[in-house]
Amino acid sequence: MSATVDAPKAGSMARMLDGIERLGNKVPNPTLLFVYLIGFIAVLSAILSWLGVSVTDEVVVPVPTDDFAQINEHLGGIYSLYDSTTGEPATLPEFVVVEQEFPIRNLLSVEGVRFVFSSFVDNFAGFGVVAVVLISMAGVGVAEAAGLMGALIRRVVKVASPKVLPFILVFVGVLSSVATDAGYLILIPLAAAAYASVGRHPLAGMAAAFAAVGAVFGVNLLITPSDSMLTEITNDVLGTLGMETINVTQNFFFSIVSSLVLTVVVTVLTTKFIEPRLGPYDPSQAGTAVAPTEELDAAAEARGLRWAGWTALAVVVGVLALSLPPGAPLRDPATGDLIGTTPFMASLIFIISLAFLLCGIAFGRGAGTLKGGDETVGAIAKTFGSLGGLLVMFLMIAQFIALFNWSNLPTVAAVEAAHLLEQAQVPALVLLVAFILVILLLDIILPGLIPKWAIFAPVFLPIFATLGVAPQTLLAAYRVGDSPMNVITPLMVYLPFIVTVAQRYVKKSGLGTVISLMLPYTVVVLLTWTVLYVVWFLLGIPWGPDAPVEIT
């Protein structure tokens, strides 16, 4: 590619991309997609029900041991259990395996229509991801509105030397998924400007930041709102299957290692391939400047960052005081554990959101960007307002999951698919890699971490569970497949903005320019990440705290 980065000629690759774009434009809004899916499963359940389709499978049923203990206590504790064959004292098992038939239930029958109408409100009220999103984004929204996120990114870019600048930008880009818009809207234009300021090609900086924010979006060194949403959707499905739920840190170890490895990979790819391909930058090719990112007065920003830093330290001290001492409120009251199914893990989302909220308020007061409680509440309200479309989508996702599960379609599909897989004797790892590729291809026409998982979780979680694959193992595979395609799919919502940033520095830049720049990142990140996933699986390394590869 020349220094002017001319748009690719209309060859076979361009024609293929045009075809993908035309196909993508025909895909409905994700909310409408779930409406259509509900209609589809309703018709499908009616047809299969009329055909008498059903499956019989062994299921694990919990034994009501607590009920027996309560009844015995009310009767004075005079009853004990004994083995009838040996006469020895016995205890009730926690679970028993029973054979159960699962017929397809018709959503268009009287019973099905009754369920559709009577459960509509309860389905949404019980969809835990809604509350998680609102709580998570309240704190992040205040931090963004106050300018804390942008100030942190600007500070990192300014202090980085030219040699370590690519690594710093990529590393910050990976971390930025904790506040999605901040990475796309702030870091990417700043990265291009930072490269230009040190005499390097600005499109290389833009590409590196875009790859870090988009192609590595599924993992982070921190717990993100996306982690919470994925976990809640997973647990909704696991609850219907009678399986043990997972917590938000079940992929945490894998996310940390993936973040570090992919940061290095993206950095090396940028410096060794993308920059040489672009060549020296010719400022005469610059186009119309985009509006610069608003910056605060340096003294005000520095004061805000100091206040935010002291507040962050206070939050850390407070959390440590509530979690480290024996008998602390955030420890398990029975076992004293801190990691696992404990109050600390259950409080993690609230703690992170509270930290962002308090640091955002502190920065705003110090920098003068938030002058009172009304502006803080207004920032939260504005954030919630921006989530309106997402909440409408969640409304339909909640209905889809509830109706899909009620019809027994996922159970029948899972049992039949599991039988086929068992007969084919295909290794679980091969199926997991195939799953990664399927998610990768679907991301072309259905970008978005949450909608795809809402569709696939009810189908694939039970299938892989029959193969002994733990939910966190499948979720890790989903992260690998979802992110790399984000930077080249024409349906990426921020892609027009990225093109605008490119046109500031190279007037002839277009969609083809950006996609051709980002395609190497997609390929290299996918291959590296898949190899890391396979090695991780084969070594049996836990994906996170108390998160083994296989079901225990």
PDB file of C-alpha atoms in Angstrom, residues 132-133 136-137 140 173-180 216-231 248-249 252 255 259 348-349 352-353 356 449-450 479:
ATOM      1  CA  VAL A 132     -26.796  -5.690  35.932  1.00  0.00           C
ATOM      2  CA  VAL A 133     -26.492  -3.379  32.926  1.00  0.00           C
ATOM      3  CA  SER A 136     -22.856  -1.239  35.840  1.00  0.00           C
ATOM      4  CA  MET A 137     -23.449   1.662  33.492  1.00  0.00           C
ATOM      5  CA  VAL A 140     -19.313   4.227  34.109  1.00  0.00           C
ATOM      6  CA  GLY A 173      -7.427   0.033  24.025  1.00  0.00           C
ATOM      7  CA  VAL A 174      -7.827  -3.455  25.443  1.00  0.00           C
ATOM      8  CA  LEU A 175      -8.686  -2.000  28.848  1.00  0.00           C
ATOM      9  CA  SER A 176     -11.163   0.465  27.317  1.00  0.00           C
ATOM     10  CA  SER A 177     -13.828  -2.222  26.810  1.00  0.00           C
ATOM     11  CA  VAL A 178     -14.821  -1.498  30.413  1.00  0.00           C
ATOM     12  CA  ALA A 179     -16.458   1.624  28.933  1.00  0.00           C
ATOM     13  CA  THR A 180     -17.186   0.769  25.308  1.00  0.00           C
ATOM     14  CA  VAL A 216      -9.890  -7.956  21.500  1.00  0.00           C
ATOM     15  CA  PHE A 217     -13.190  -6.686  22.894  1.00  0.00           C
ATOM     16  CA  GLY A 218     -14.212  -9.965  24.546  1.00  0.00           C
ATOM     17  CA  VAL A 219     -11.494  -9.930  27.222  1.00  0.00           C
ATOM     18  CA  ASN A 220     -10.002  -7.473  29.669  1.00  0.00           C
ATOM     19  CA  LEU A 221      -7.775  -7.269  32.729  1.00  0.00           C
ATOM     20  CA  LEU A 222     -10.845  -5.986  34.589  1.00  0.00           C
ATOM     21  CA  ILE A 223     -14.398  -7.203  35.042  1.00  0.00           C
ATOM     22  CA  THR A 224     -16.540  -5.365  32.477  1.00  0.00           C
ATOM     23  CA  PRO A 225     -20.282  -4.825  32.037  1.00  0.00           C
ATOM     24  CA  SER A 226     -20.161  -7.257  29.113  1.00  0.00           C
ATOM     25  CA  ASP A 227     -18.853  -9.963  31.455  1.00  0.00           C
ATOM     26  CA  SER A 228     -21.856  -9.372  33.663  1.00  0.00           C
ATOM     27  CA  MET A 229     -24.330  -9.581  30.795  1.00  0.00           C
ATOM     28  CA  LEU A 230     -22.789 -12.770  29.415  1.00  0.00           C
ATOM     29  CA  THR A 231     -22.809 -14.326  32.892  1.00  0.00           C
ATOM     30  CA  VAL A 248     -18.669 -13.210  36.661  1.00  0.00           C
ATOM     31  CA  THR A 249     -15.020 -14.267  37.122  1.00  0.00           C
ATOM     32  CA  PHE A 252     -11.025 -14.192  34.418  1.00  0.00           C
ATOM     33  CA  SER A 255      -9.160 -13.033  29.971  1.00  0.00           C
ATOM     34  CA  SER A 259      -5.385  -9.553  27.055  1.00  0.00           C
ATOM     35  CA  LEU A 348     -18.295  -7.343  42.490  1.00  0.00           C
ATOM     36  CA  ILE A 349     -20.422  -5.573  39.898  1.00  0.00           C
ATOM     37  CA  ILE A 352     -16.826  -1.749  40.329  1.00  0.00           C
ATOM     38  CA  SER A 353     -19.749   0.511  39.453  1.00  0.00           C
ATOM     39  CA  PHE A 356     -16.394   4.412  38.782  1.00  0.00           C
ATOM     40  CA  LEU A 449     -21.505  -9.672  21.925  1.00  0.00           C
ATOM     41  CA  ILE A 450     -24.854 -10.074  23.690  1.00  0.00           C
ATOM     42  CA  ARG A 479     -15.295 -14.778  23.376  1.00  0.00           C
TER      43      ARG A 479
END
